[in-house]
Amino acid sequence: MSEDPSEPSRIFCTGQNVIRYSTNRVADCNWNSIQVQIDQATANLRAGVTVDPGNADRWFVAGGAGSSGNLNGGIWLTEDGGENWTRVLGSNSTPETNPQVYALIQHPDEPNLVVAASSRWMASGEAGVWASASRGEAESYTRLLDDGDYTSAVPIICDGTPSVLVGGEAGMALVSIEGGSPKAVKLPWEHAAVTALGACSQYAFAGTAEGDLYRVRLEYLTDEPLWTRLMGIGSEITALACSPHRTGELYMGLIDNGILHSSDSGATFFTFDAGLESSERRIFHLMISALGDRLYAGTLGGLAVRRLD
C-alpha cells in the first residue's frame, strides 16, 4: 500500500501482477486497475508502489519471485502513470542475480535517495541493500551491502540527514547520501531477525520474527544504539506504523493475531482489530494516512480500512 504524496486521496495497493488505486481514499470501495506485464514475466509486486513526491505520474514498482521464479526480480519505473515501464534494477538476461525486493523507499525529504531491501528466494537472487542517489534512474543503483537478507525499510531523519533504516536477517543498517553517492553504515544489532520497522520524530521501532518489539531514540541511532525491549508477544511482528500527527501513537501488525495499538510510544498496547474477519487478522502491511485520520491494513483477506478518532 502507498499514498500519493501530492494527492492523498489516491491510495495504491498491489497484488501479484496488478496495481489497484482508489481516487477517493477507498470511500466507496471502487478501484481502478492497471495490469503490469513486464519483460517476459508477470511481475510479483511484493514491494508495492512508490510514487515520486515531486511527480504524481512517476511510480516505482518492485518485487520478484513467485511462479516465474527469479525472472521478475528488480525495480521498474513509469513516468506516465503506468502506461509504459522501464526496468531500472535487475535483468531479464541474468535472472539468477535479480534482487528480490521486499521493501522500496524513496525518501520523502530527499527524493534523490531511493533504497531497496532485498532477500534471496528459493536460494536464488541477490540479497542485500541497493540504493540510488539519482532519484532511482536506470544504471544509478549501487549494491551497498551483500551480507544477507534485508526485508524491511523506513525513512527517517537522523542527525539532520534524510536516511533510510533497513533491517532483516542480516541485521540493521542506515543508508544516506554523502558526497553525491549513496552510503550504508551497519548498526549494532544482536537480536532476532528484523521483520518490521517504524519511525516517528523521536524513535525508531523494530519488530522481530520472535515477536519482540524494540525502540531506540533517533539521536542515539548512530552512536552505539541501545535498543530497549518493550514487549514480547510470541507472534511475528509484520508491520509497524506511526501517526504523523499524534505523538506516541503506534500500530503493530502481527502475522496471525491482528493489530495492536499504543498511544505511549510502545510502552503499552491494546487490541485494535474489531471488525476484522478471520483471514484479515493476518497482517502484512500497515499505513496511516498523511492526514492521520485513517489506518489502512494489508491483510490475507484484502485491504481493510478503519477511521481514527
PDB file of C-alpha atoms in Angstrom:
ATOM      1  CA  MET A   1       0.000   0.000   0.000  1.00  0.00           C
ATOM      2  CA  SER A   2       1.033   3.595  -0.525  1.00  0.00           C
ATOM      3  CA  GLU A   3      -0.441   7.066  -0.648  1.00  0.00           C
ATOM      4  CA  ASP A   4       0.275   9.594  -3.381  1.00  0.00           C
ATOM      5  CA  PRO A   5       2.324  12.320  -1.586  1.00  0.00           C
ATOM      6  CA  SER A   6       0.933  15.052  -3.842  1.00  0.00           C
ATOM      7  CA  GLU A   7      -2.666  13.804  -3.754  1.00  0.00           C
ATOM      8  CA  PRO A   8      -3.565  11.951  -0.523  1.00  0.00           C
ATOM      9  CA  SER A   9      -6.962  10.960  -1.911  1.00  0.00           C
ATOM     10  CA  ARG A  10      -5.195   8.482  -4.236  1.00  0.00           C
ATOM     11  CA  ILE A  11      -4.356   5.194  -2.498  1.00  0.00           C
ATOM     12  CA  PHE A  12      -2.369   2.395  -4.167  1.00  0.00           C
ATOM     13  CA  CYS A  13      -2.138  -1.299  -3.417  1.00  0.00           C
ATOM     14  CA  THR A  14      -0.714  -4.218  -5.372  1.00  0.00           C
ATOM     15  CA  GLY A  15      -1.478  -7.848  -5.982  1.00  0.00           C
ATOM     16  CA  GLN A  16       0.661 -10.413  -7.727  1.00  0.00           C
ATOM     17  CA  ASN A  17       0.616  -8.679 -11.079  1.00  0.00           C
ATOM     18  CA  VAL A  18      -1.733  -5.735 -10.790  1.00  0.00           C
ATOM     19  CA  ILE A  19      -1.741  -2.214  -9.384  1.00  0.00           C
ATOM     20  CA  ARG A  20      -5.044  -1.033  -7.978  1.00  0.00           C
ATOM     21  CA  TYR A  21      -5.746   2.508  -6.919  1.00  0.00           C
ATOM     22  CA  SER A  22      -8.590   4.465  -5.408  1.00  0.00           C
ATOM     23  CA  THR A  23      -9.105   8.150  -6.127  1.00  0.00           C
ATOM     24  CA  ASN A  24     -11.251   8.874  -3.057  1.00  0.00           C
ATOM     25  CA  ARG A  25      -9.344   7.187  -0.212  1.00  0.00           C
ATOM     26  CA  VAL A  26     -11.337   3.962  -0.689  1.00  0.00           C
ATOM     27  CA  ALA A  27     -14.508   5.754   0.398  1.00  0.00           C
ATOM     28  CA  ASP A  28     -16.720   3.715  -1.936  1.00  0.00           C
ATOM     29  CA  CYS A  29     -14.595   0.565  -2.342  1.00  0.00           C
ATOM     30  CA  ASN A  30     -14.292   1.191  -6.098  1.00  0.00           C
ATOM     31  CA  TRP A  31     -10.851   0.538  -7.588  1.00  0.00           C
ATOM     32  CA  ASN A  32      -9.095   1.385 -10.823  1.00  0.00           C
ATOM     33  CA  SER A  33      -6.691  -1.291 -12.064  1.00  0.00           C
ATOM     34  CA  ILE A  34      -3.510  -1.419 -14.108  1.00  0.00           C
ATOM     35  CA  GLN A  35      -2.260  -4.828 -15.221  1.00  0.00           C
ATOM     36  CA  VAL A  36       1.518  -4.826 -15.100  1.00  0.00           C
ATOM     37  CA  GLN A  37       3.217  -7.006 -17.706  1.00  0.00           C
ATOM     38  CA  ILE A  38       6.967  -6.559 -17.580  1.00  0.00           C
ATOM     39  CA  ASP A  39       9.598  -8.154 -19.822  1.00  0.00           C
ATOM     40  CA  GLN A  40       8.791 -11.851 -20.309  1.00  0.00           C
ATOM     41  CA  ALA A  41       7.187 -12.448 -16.939  1.00  0.00           C
ATOM     42  CA  THR A  42       4.302 -11.063 -14.979  1.00  0.00           C
ATOM     43  CA  ALA A  43       5.648  -9.141 -12.026  1.00  0.00           C
ATOM     44  CA  ASN A  44       5.040 -10.256  -8.461  1.00  0.00           C
ATOM     45  CA  LEU A  45       4.846  -6.760  -6.966  1.00  0.00           C
ATOM     46  CA  ARG A  46       5.932  -7.699  -3.470  1.00  0.00           C
ATOM     47  CA  ALA A  47       7.249  -4.234  -2.536  1.00  0.00           C
ATOM     48  CA  GLY A  48       4.204  -2.342  -3.798  1.00  0.00           C
ATOM     49  CA  VAL A  49       4.050   1.075  -5.457  1.00  0.00           C
ATOM     50  CA  THR A  50       6.186   4.096  -4.618  1.00  0.00           C
ATOM     51  CA  VAL A  51       5.025   7.451  -6.011  1.00  0.00           C
ATOM     52  CA  ASP A  52       7.656  10.148  -6.550  1.00  0.00           C
ATOM     53  CA  PRO A  53       6.941  13.075  -4.166  1.00  0.00           C
ATOM     54  CA  GLY A  54       7.591  15.555  -6.987  1.00  0.00           C
ATOM     55  CA  ASN A  55       5.773  13.865  -9.866  1.00  0.00           C
ATOM     56  CA  ALA A  56       2.406  12.130  -9.482  1.00  0.00           C
ATOM     57  CA  ASP A  57       2.901  10.232 -12.782  1.00  0.00           C
ATOM     58  CA  ARG A  58       6.294   8.826 -11.796  1.00  0.00           C
ATOM     59  CA  TRP A  59       5.924   5.494  -9.969  1.00  0.00           C
ATOM     60  CA  PHE A  60       8.173   2.619  -8.984  1.00  0.00           C
ATOM     61  CA  VAL A  61       7.115  -0.990  -8.531  1.00  0.00           C
ATOM     62  CA  ALA A  62       9.374  -3.677  -7.128  1.00  0.00           C
ATOM     63  CA  GLY A  63       9.293  -7.318  -6.179  1.00  0.00           C
ATOM     64  CA  GLY A  64      10.140 -10.686  -7.594  1.00  0.00           C
ATOM     65  CA  ALA A  65       9.946 -14.446  -7.156  1.00  0.00           C
ATOM     66  CA  GLY A  66       6.679 -16.354  -7.259  1.00  0.00           C
ATOM     67  CA  SER A  67       5.556 -18.703 -10.017  1.00  0.00           C
ATOM     68  CA  SER A  68       8.069 -17.381 -12.548  1.00  0.00           C
ATOM     69  CA  GLY A  69      10.984 -17.674 -10.131  1.00  0.00           C
ATOM     70  CA  ASN A  70      13.681 -15.047 -10.226  1.00  0.00           C
ATOM     71  CA  LEU A  71      12.879 -13.667 -13.681  1.00  0.00           C
ATOM     72  CA  ASN A  72      10.793 -10.781 -12.395  1.00  0.00           C
ATOM     73  CA  GLY A  73      13.058  -9.633  -9.551  1.00  0.00           C
ATOM     74  CA  GLY A  74      14.049  -5.974  -9.533  1.00  0.00           C
ATOM     75  CA  ILE A  75      12.611  -2.472  -9.845  1.00  0.00           C
ATOM     76  CA  TRP A  76      10.608  -0.856 -12.663  1.00  0.00           C
ATOM     77  CA  LEU A  77       9.829   2.803 -13.309  1.00  0.00           C
ATOM     78  CA  THR A  78       6.978   4.521 -15.130  1.00  0.00           C
ATOM     79  CA  GLU A  79       6.917   8.229 -15.878  1.00  0.00           C
ATOM     80  CA  ASP A  80       3.496   8.317 -17.496  1.00  0.00           C
ATOM     81  CA  GLY A  81       1.196   6.975 -14.814  1.00  0.00           C
ATOM     82  CA  GLY A  82       1.617   3.285 -15.584  1.00  0.00           C
ATOM     83  CA  GLU A  83       1.348   3.243 -19.370  1.00  0.00           C
ATOM     84  CA  ASN A  84       4.982   2.342 -20.031  1.00  0.00           C
ATOM     85  CA  TRP A  85       7.596   0.753 -17.775  1.00  0.00           C
ATOM     86  CA  THR A  86      11.398   0.648 -17.751  1.00  0.00           C
ATOM     87  CA  ARG A  87      13.398  -1.826 -15.726  1.00  0.00           C
ATOM     88  CA  VAL A  88      15.892   0.173 -13.655  1.00  0.00           C
ATOM     89  CA  LEU A  89      17.301  -2.646 -11.495  1.00  0.00           C
ATOM     90  CA  GLY A  90      17.613  -6.296 -12.483  1.00  0.00           C
ATOM     91  CA  SER A  91      17.943  -8.029 -15.824  1.00  0.00           C
ATOM     92  CA  ASN A  92      15.837 -10.350 -17.934  1.00  0.00           C
ATOM     93  CA  SER A  93      19.029 -11.855 -19.372  1.00  0.00           C
ATOM     94  CA  THR A  94      20.543 -12.780 -15.997  1.00  0.00           C
ATOM     95  CA  PRO A  95      17.555 -13.652 -13.780  1.00  0.00           C
ATOM     96  CA  GLU A  96      19.634 -15.702 -11.340  1.00  0.00           C
ATOM     97  CA  THR A  97      21.155 -12.480  -9.980  1.00  0.00           C
ATOM     98  CA  ASN A  98      17.993 -10.384  -9.804  1.00  0.00           C
ATOM     99  CA  PRO A  99      17.331  -8.870  -6.368  1.00  0.00           C
ATOM    100  CA  GLN A 100      14.060  -9.974  -4.784  1.00  0.00           C
ATOM    101  CA  VAL A 101      12.873  -6.616  -3.451  1.00  0.00           C
ATOM    102  CA  TYR A 102      10.789  -6.769  -0.274  1.00  0.00           C
ATOM    103  CA  ALA A 103      10.830  -3.040   0.565  1.00  0.00           C
ATOM    104  CA  LEU A 104      11.420   0.057  -1.562  1.00  0.00           C
ATOM    105  CA  ILE A 105      11.720   3.592  -0.152  1.00  0.00           C
ATOM    106  CA  GLN A 106      12.036   6.928  -1.937  1.00  0.00           C
ATOM    107  CA  HIS A 107      12.800   9.316   0.896  1.00  0.00           C
ATOM    108  CA  PRO A 108      10.038  11.973   1.154  1.00  0.00           C
ATOM    109  CA  ASP A 109      12.505  14.661   2.278  1.00  0.00           C
ATOM    110  CA  GLU A 110      15.294  13.662  -0.120  1.00  0.00           C
ATOM    111  CA  PRO A 111      13.683  12.185  -3.244  1.00  0.00           C
ATOM    112  CA  ASN A 112      17.098  11.566  -4.818  1.00  0.00           C
ATOM    113  CA  LEU A 113      17.579   8.763  -2.274  1.00  0.00           C
ATOM    114  CA  VAL A 114      15.906   5.509  -3.347  1.00  0.00           C
ATOM    115  CA  VAL A 115      16.675   2.379  -1.295  1.00  0.00           C
ATOM    116  CA  ALA A 116      15.749  -1.268  -1.922  1.00  0.00           C
ATOM    117  CA  ALA A 117      15.913  -4.054   0.685  1.00  0.00           C
ATOM    118  CA  SER A 118      16.288  -7.452  -0.988  1.00  0.00           C
ATOM    119  CA  SER A 119      16.287 -11.076   0.066  1.00  0.00           C
ATOM    120  CA  ARG A 120      17.063 -14.400  -1.567  1.00  0.00           C
ATOM    121  CA  TRP A 121      14.099 -16.547  -2.602  1.00  0.00           C
ATOM    122  CA  MET A 122      14.371 -20.315  -3.030  1.00  0.00           C
ATOM    123  CA  ALA A 123      18.187 -19.993  -2.911  1.00  0.00           C
ATOM    124  CA  SER A 124      18.283 -17.547  -5.839  1.00  0.00           C
ATOM    125  CA  GLY A 125      18.646 -13.831  -6.304  1.00  0.00           C
ATOM    126  CA  GLU A 126      20.968 -11.206  -4.896  1.00  0.00           C
ATOM    127  CA  ALA A 127      20.285 -10.377  -1.249  1.00  0.00           C
ATOM    128  CA  GLY A 128      21.380  -7.117   0.333  1.00  0.00           C
ATOM    129  CA  VAL A 129      20.752  -3.393   0.071  1.00  0.00           C
ATOM    130  CA  TRP A 130      20.692  -1.370  -3.149  1.00  0.00           C
ATOM    131  CA  ALA A 131      20.489   2.429  -3.344  1.00  0.00           C
ATOM    132  CA  SER A 132      20.397   5.282  -5.838  1.00  0.00           C
ATOM    133  CA  ALA A 133      21.369   8.910  -5.252  1.00  0.00           C
ATOM    134  CA  SER A 134      19.809   9.930  -8.590  1.00  0.00           C
ATOM    135  CA  ARG A 135      16.077   9.576  -7.947  1.00  0.00           C
ATOM    136  CA  GLY A 136      16.124   5.894  -8.870  1.00  0.00           C
ATOM    137  CA  GLU A 137      17.042   6.310 -12.521  1.00  0.00           C
ATOM    138  CA  ALA A 138      18.342   3.362 -14.537  1.00  0.00           C
ATOM    139  CA  GLU A 139      22.018   2.472 -14.009  1.00  0.00           C
ATOM    140  CA  SER A 140      22.183   4.609 -10.859  1.00  0.00           C
ATOM    141  CA  TYR A 141      21.871   1.823  -8.279  1.00  0.00           C
ATOM    142  CA  THR A 142      24.785   0.638  -6.166  1.00  0.00           C
ATOM    143  CA  ARG A 143      24.783  -2.579  -4.173  1.00  0.00           C
ATOM    144  CA  LEU A 144      25.868  -1.244  -0.788  1.00  0.00           C
ATOM    145  CA  LEU A 145      25.510  -4.400   1.332  1.00  0.00           C
ATOM    146  CA  ASP A 146      25.697  -8.063   0.349  1.00  0.00           C
ATOM    147  CA  ASP A 147      25.893  -9.677   3.791  1.00  0.00           C
ATOM    148  CA  GLY A 148      22.459 -11.322   3.827  1.00  0.00           C
ATOM    149  CA  ASP A 149      18.714 -10.806   3.648  1.00  0.00           C
ATOM    150  CA  TYR A 150      17.036  -7.439   4.228  1.00  0.00           C
ATOM    151  CA  THR A 151      13.233  -7.241   4.113  1.00  0.00           C
ATOM    152  CA  SER A 152      12.173  -4.023   5.903  1.00  0.00           C
ATOM    153  CA  ALA A 153      12.872  -0.309   5.449  1.00  0.00           C
ATOM    154  CA  VAL A 154      11.636   3.015   6.823  1.00  0.00           C
ATOM    155  CA  PRO A 155      12.598   6.653   6.080  1.00  0.00           C
ATOM    156  CA  ILE A 156      13.950   8.696   8.989  1.00  0.00           C
ATOM    157  CA  ILE A 157      15.811  11.928   9.727  1.00  0.00           C
ATOM    158  CA  CYS A 158      18.985  11.071  11.643  1.00  0.00           C
ATOM    159  CA  ASP A 159      21.280  13.862  12.880  1.00  0.00           C
ATOM    160  CA  GLY A 160      19.536  16.180  10.431  1.00  0.00           C
ATOM    161  CA  THR A 161      20.251  13.858   7.480  1.00  0.00           C
ATOM    162  CA  PRO A 162      17.493  12.131   5.471  1.00  0.00           C
ATOM    163  CA  SER A 163      18.253   8.421   5.803  1.00  0.00           C
ATOM    164  CA  VAL A 164      16.626   5.024   5.381  1.00  0.00           C
ATOM    165  CA  LEU A 165      16.810   2.411   8.128  1.00  0.00           C
ATOM    166  CA  VAL A 166      16.862  -1.148   6.741  1.00  0.00           C
ATOM    167  CA  GLY A 167      16.637  -4.461   8.570  1.00  0.00           C
ATOM    168  CA  GLY A 168      16.308  -8.213   8.143  1.00  0.00           C
ATOM    169  CA  GLU A 169      18.062 -11.459   8.992  1.00  0.00           C
ATOM    170  CA  ALA A 170      21.356  -9.707   8.251  1.00  0.00           C
ATOM    171  CA  GLY A 171      20.726  -7.155  10.995  1.00  0.00           C
ATOM    172  CA  MET A 172      20.355  -3.401  10.723  1.00  0.00           C
ATOM    173  CA  ALA A 173      21.903  -0.645   8.580  1.00  0.00           C
ATOM    174  CA  LEU A 174      21.470   3.048   7.835  1.00  0.00           C
ATOM    175  CA  VAL A 175      21.536   4.379   4.254  1.00  0.00           C
ATOM    176  CA  SER A 176      22.023   8.027   3.242  1.00  0.00           C
ATOM    177  CA  ILE A 177      23.677  10.210   0.594  1.00  0.00           C
ATOM    178  CA  GLU A 178      27.191  11.503   1.176  1.00  0.00           C
ATOM    179  CA  GLY A 179      29.135  13.500  -1.383  1.00  0.00           C
ATOM    180  CA  GLY A 180      26.532  12.791  -4.031  1.00  0.00           C
ATOM    181  CA  SER A 181      26.723   8.997  -3.618  1.00  0.00           C
ATOM    182  CA  PRO A 182      24.720   6.534  -1.526  1.00  0.00           C
ATOM    183  CA  LYS A 183      26.423   5.016   1.505  1.00  0.00           C
ATOM    184  CA  ALA A 184      25.452   2.394   4.085  1.00  0.00           C
ATOM    185  CA  VAL A 185      26.585   2.039   7.689  1.00  0.00           C
ATOM    186  CA  LYS A 186      25.979  -1.200   9.586  1.00  0.00           C
ATOM    187  CA  LEU A 187      24.426  -0.743  13.030  1.00  0.00           C
ATOM    188  CA  PRO A 188      24.871  -2.990  16.057  1.00  0.00           C
ATOM    189  CA  TRP A 189      22.020  -5.498  16.330  1.00  0.00           C
ATOM    190  CA  GLU A 190      22.180  -8.636  18.472  1.00  0.00           C
ATOM    191  CA  HIS A 191      18.537  -9.711  18.437  1.00  0.00           C
ATOM    192  CA  ALA A 192      16.321 -11.896  16.230  1.00  0.00           C
ATOM    193  CA  ALA A 193      15.690 -11.197  12.544  1.00  0.00           C
ATOM    194  CA  VAL A 194      14.043  -7.826  11.920  1.00  0.00           C
ATOM    195  CA  THR A 195      10.649  -8.266  10.255  1.00  0.00           C
ATOM    196  CA  ALA A 196       9.157  -4.758  10.612  1.00  0.00           C
ATOM    197  CA  LEU A 197      10.421  -1.203  11.069  1.00  0.00           C
ATOM    198  CA  GLY A 198       8.653   2.016  12.024  1.00  0.00           C
ATOM    199  CA  ALA A 199       9.685   5.539  12.950  1.00  0.00           C
ATOM    200  CA  CYS A 200       8.319   8.800  14.329  1.00  0.00           C
ATOM    201  CA  SER A 201      10.022  12.113  15.087  1.00  0.00           C
ATOM    202  CA  GLN A 202      11.611  10.739  18.271  1.00  0.00           C
ATOM    203  CA  TYR A 203      12.011   6.979  17.963  1.00  0.00           C
ATOM    204  CA  ALA A 204      12.778   4.130  15.631  1.00  0.00           C
ATOM    205  CA  PHE A 205      10.946   0.839  16.283  1.00  0.00           C
ATOM    206  CA  ALA A 206      11.926  -2.687  15.265  1.00  0.00           C
ATOM    207  CA  GLY A 207       9.769  -5.824  15.372  1.00  0.00           C
ATOM    208  CA  THR A 208      11.249  -9.291  15.113  1.00  0.00           C
ATOM    209  CA  ALA A 209      10.382 -12.755  13.878  1.00  0.00           C
ATOM    210  CA  GLU A 210      10.205 -13.912  17.501  1.00  0.00           C
ATOM    211  CA  GLY A 211       7.581 -11.313  18.394  1.00  0.00           C
ATOM    212  CA  ASP A 212       9.748  -8.829  20.294  1.00  0.00           C
ATOM    213  CA  LEU A 213       9.356  -5.072  19.895  1.00  0.00           C
ATOM    214  CA  TYR A 214      12.350  -2.768  20.381  1.00  0.00           C
ATOM    215  CA  ARG A 215      12.715   1.015  20.493  1.00  0.00           C
ATOM    216  CA  VAL A 216      15.619   3.471  20.281  1.00  0.00           C
ATOM    217  CA  ARG A 217      15.769   7.262  20.302  1.00  0.00           C
ATOM    218  CA  LEU A 218      16.809   8.565  16.875  1.00  0.00           C
ATOM    219  CA  GLU A 219      19.604  10.731  18.280  1.00  0.00           C
ATOM    220  CA  TYR A 220      21.293   7.578  19.604  1.00  0.00           C
ATOM    221  CA  LEU A 221      20.942   5.551  16.421  1.00  0.00           C
ATOM    222  CA  THR A 222      24.410   6.265  15.018  1.00  0.00           C
ATOM    223  CA  ASP A 223      26.267   6.189  18.341  1.00  0.00           C
ATOM    224  CA  GLU A 224      26.215   2.616  19.665  1.00  0.00           C
ATOM    225  CA  PRO A 225      22.404   2.481  19.783  1.00  0.00           C
ATOM    226  CA  LEU A 226      20.857   0.892  22.842  1.00  0.00           C
ATOM    227  CA  TRP A 227      17.634  -0.789  21.747  1.00  0.00           C
ATOM    228  CA  THR A 228      15.118  -1.158  24.568  1.00  0.00           C
ATOM    229  CA  ARG A 229      12.899  -4.241  24.500  1.00  0.00           C
ATOM    230  CA  LEU A 230       9.335  -3.045  25.056  1.00  0.00           C
ATOM    231  CA  MET A 231       7.420  -6.300  24.876  1.00  0.00           C
ATOM    232  CA  GLY A 232       7.386  -9.890  23.651  1.00  0.00           C
ATOM    233  CA  ILE A 233       4.168 -11.381  22.328  1.00  0.00           C
ATOM    234  CA  GLY A 234       5.284 -14.665  20.767  1.00  0.00           C
ATOM    235  CA  SER A 235       3.884 -13.825  17.334  1.00  0.00           C
ATOM    236  CA  GLU A 236       5.936 -12.475  14.427  1.00  0.00           C
ATOM    237  CA  ILE A 237       5.600  -8.703  14.045  1.00  0.00           C
ATOM    238  CA  THR A 238       4.973  -7.981  10.368  1.00  0.00           C
ATOM    239  CA  ALA A 239       4.123  -4.260  10.277  1.00  0.00           C
ATOM    240  CA  LEU A 240       4.615  -1.035  12.249  1.00  0.00           C
ATOM    241  CA  ALA A 241       3.072   2.377  11.592  1.00  0.00           C
ATOM    242  CA  CYS A 242       3.427   5.657  13.499  1.00  0.00           C
ATOM    243  CA  SER A 243       0.950   8.529  13.290  1.00  0.00           C
ATOM    244  CA  PRO A 244       2.268  11.676  11.565  1.00  0.00           C
ATOM    245  CA  HIS A 245       0.082  13.859  13.796  1.00  0.00           C
ATOM    246  CA  ARG A 246      -0.480  12.162  17.156  1.00  0.00           C
ATOM    247  CA  THR A 247       2.604  11.958  19.344  1.00  0.00           C
ATOM    248  CA  GLY A 248       3.174   8.457  20.696  1.00  0.00           C
ATOM    249  CA  GLU A 249       0.583   6.731  18.504  1.00  0.00           C
ATOM    250  CA  LEU A 250       1.876   3.420  17.155  1.00  0.00           C
ATOM    251  CA  TYR A 251       0.134   0.483  15.437  1.00  0.00           C
ATOM    252  CA  MET A 252       1.607  -3.014  15.221  1.00  0.00           C
ATOM    253  CA  GLY A 253       0.511  -5.783  12.863  1.00  0.00           C
ATOM    254  CA  LEU A 254       1.023  -9.478  13.631  1.00  0.00           C
ATOM    255  CA  ILE A 255       1.395 -12.458  11.330  1.00  0.00           C
ATOM    256  CA  ASP A 256      -1.587 -14.287  12.806  1.00  0.00           C
ATOM    257  CA  ASN A 257      -3.113 -12.176  15.549  1.00  0.00           C
ATOM    258  CA  GLY A 258      -4.455  -8.888  14.198  1.00  0.00           C
ATOM    259  CA  ILE A 259      -3.452  -5.345  15.155  1.00  0.00           C
ATOM    260  CA  LEU A 260      -2.328  -3.754  18.412  1.00  0.00           C
ATOM    261  CA  HIS A 261      -2.439  -0.027  19.243  1.00  0.00           C
ATOM    262  CA  SER A 262      -0.258   2.067  21.547  1.00  0.00           C
ATOM    263  CA  SER A 263      -0.705   5.720  22.497  1.00  0.00           C
ATOM    264  CA  ASP A 264       2.502   5.965  24.550  1.00  0.00           C
ATOM    265  CA  SER A 265       5.234   5.095  22.010  1.00  0.00           C
ATOM    266  CA  GLY A 266       5.024   1.365  22.626  1.00  0.00           C
ATOM    267  CA  ALA A 267       5.046   1.269  26.425  1.00  0.00           C
ATOM    268  CA  THR A 268       1.577  -0.328  26.495  1.00  0.00           C
ATOM    269  CA  PHE A 269      -0.626  -1.886  23.803  1.00  0.00           C
ATOM    270  CA  PHE A 270      -4.294  -2.724  23.339  1.00  0.00           C
ATOM    271  CA  THR A 271      -6.067  -4.766  20.667  1.00  0.00           C
ATOM    272  CA  PHE A 272      -7.285  -2.784  17.670  1.00  0.00           C
ATOM    273  CA  ASP A 273      -8.819  -5.309  15.321  1.00  0.00           C
ATOM    274  CA  ALA A 274     -12.545  -5.018  15.906  1.00  0.00           C
ATOM    275  CA  GLY A 275     -14.351  -5.729  12.643  1.00  0.00           C
ATOM    276  CA  LEU A 276     -11.584  -7.792  11.037  1.00  0.00           C
ATOM    277  CA  GLU A 277     -12.643 -11.165   9.677  1.00  0.00           C
ATOM    278  CA  SER A 278     -10.541 -14.228  10.499  1.00  0.00           C
ATOM    279  CA  SER A 279      -8.473 -14.059   7.290  1.00  0.00           C
ATOM    280  CA  GLU A 280      -7.926 -10.325   7.845  1.00  0.00           C
ATOM    281  CA  ARG A 281      -6.188 -10.981  11.147  1.00  0.00           C
ATOM    282  CA  ARG A 282      -3.064 -11.979   9.223  1.00  0.00           C
ATOM    283  CA  ILE A 283      -1.426  -8.588   8.693  1.00  0.00           C
ATOM    284  CA  PHE A 284       1.200  -7.856   6.044  1.00  0.00           C
ATOM    285  CA  HIS A 285       1.303  -4.050   5.950  1.00  0.00           C
ATOM    286  CA  LEU A 286       0.006  -1.041   7.895  1.00  0.00           C
ATOM    287  CA  MET A 287      -0.170   2.574   6.765  1.00  0.00           C
ATOM    288  CA  ILE A 288      -1.588   5.690   8.437  1.00  0.00           C
ATOM    289  CA  SER A 289      -2.898   8.362   6.082  1.00  0.00           C
ATOM    290  CA  ALA A 290      -0.977  11.625   5.746  1.00  0.00           C
ATOM    291  CA  LEU A 291      -3.965  13.349   7.350  1.00  0.00           C
ATOM    292  CA  GLY A 292      -3.692  10.954  10.287  1.00  0.00           C
ATOM    293  CA  ASP A 293      -7.368  10.023  10.194  1.00  0.00           C
ATOM    294  CA  ARG A 294      -7.294   6.520   8.666  1.00  0.00           C
ATOM    295  CA  LEU A 295      -5.442   3.272   9.187  1.00  0.00           C
ATOM    296  CA  TYR A 296      -5.004   1.042   6.126  1.00  0.00           C
ATOM    297  CA  ALA A 297      -4.164  -2.627   6.675  1.00  0.00           C
ATOM    298  CA  GLY A 298      -2.970  -5.028   4.002  1.00  0.00           C
ATOM    299  CA  THR A 299      -4.201  -8.465   5.096  1.00  0.00           C
ATOM    300  CA  LEU A 300      -4.576 -12.010   3.839  1.00  0.00           C
ATOM    301  CA  GLY A 301      -8.240 -11.180   3.219  1.00  0.00           C
ATOM    302  CA  GLY A 302      -7.561  -7.938   1.322  1.00  0.00           C
ATOM    303  CA  LEU A 303      -7.374  -4.252   2.235  1.00  0.00           C
ATOM    304  CA  ALA A 304      -9.079  -3.138   5.439  1.00  0.00           C
ATOM    305  CA  VAL A 305      -9.680   0.498   6.403  1.00  0.00           C
ATOM    306  CA  ARG A 306     -10.506   1.974   9.794  1.00  0.00           C
ATOM    307  CA  ARG A 307     -11.179   5.585  10.703  1.00  0.00           C
ATOM    308  CA  LEU A 308      -9.099   7.024  13.516  1.00  0.00           C
ATOM    309  CA  ASP A 309     -10.714   9.349  16.057  1.00  0.00           C
TER     310      ASP A 309
END
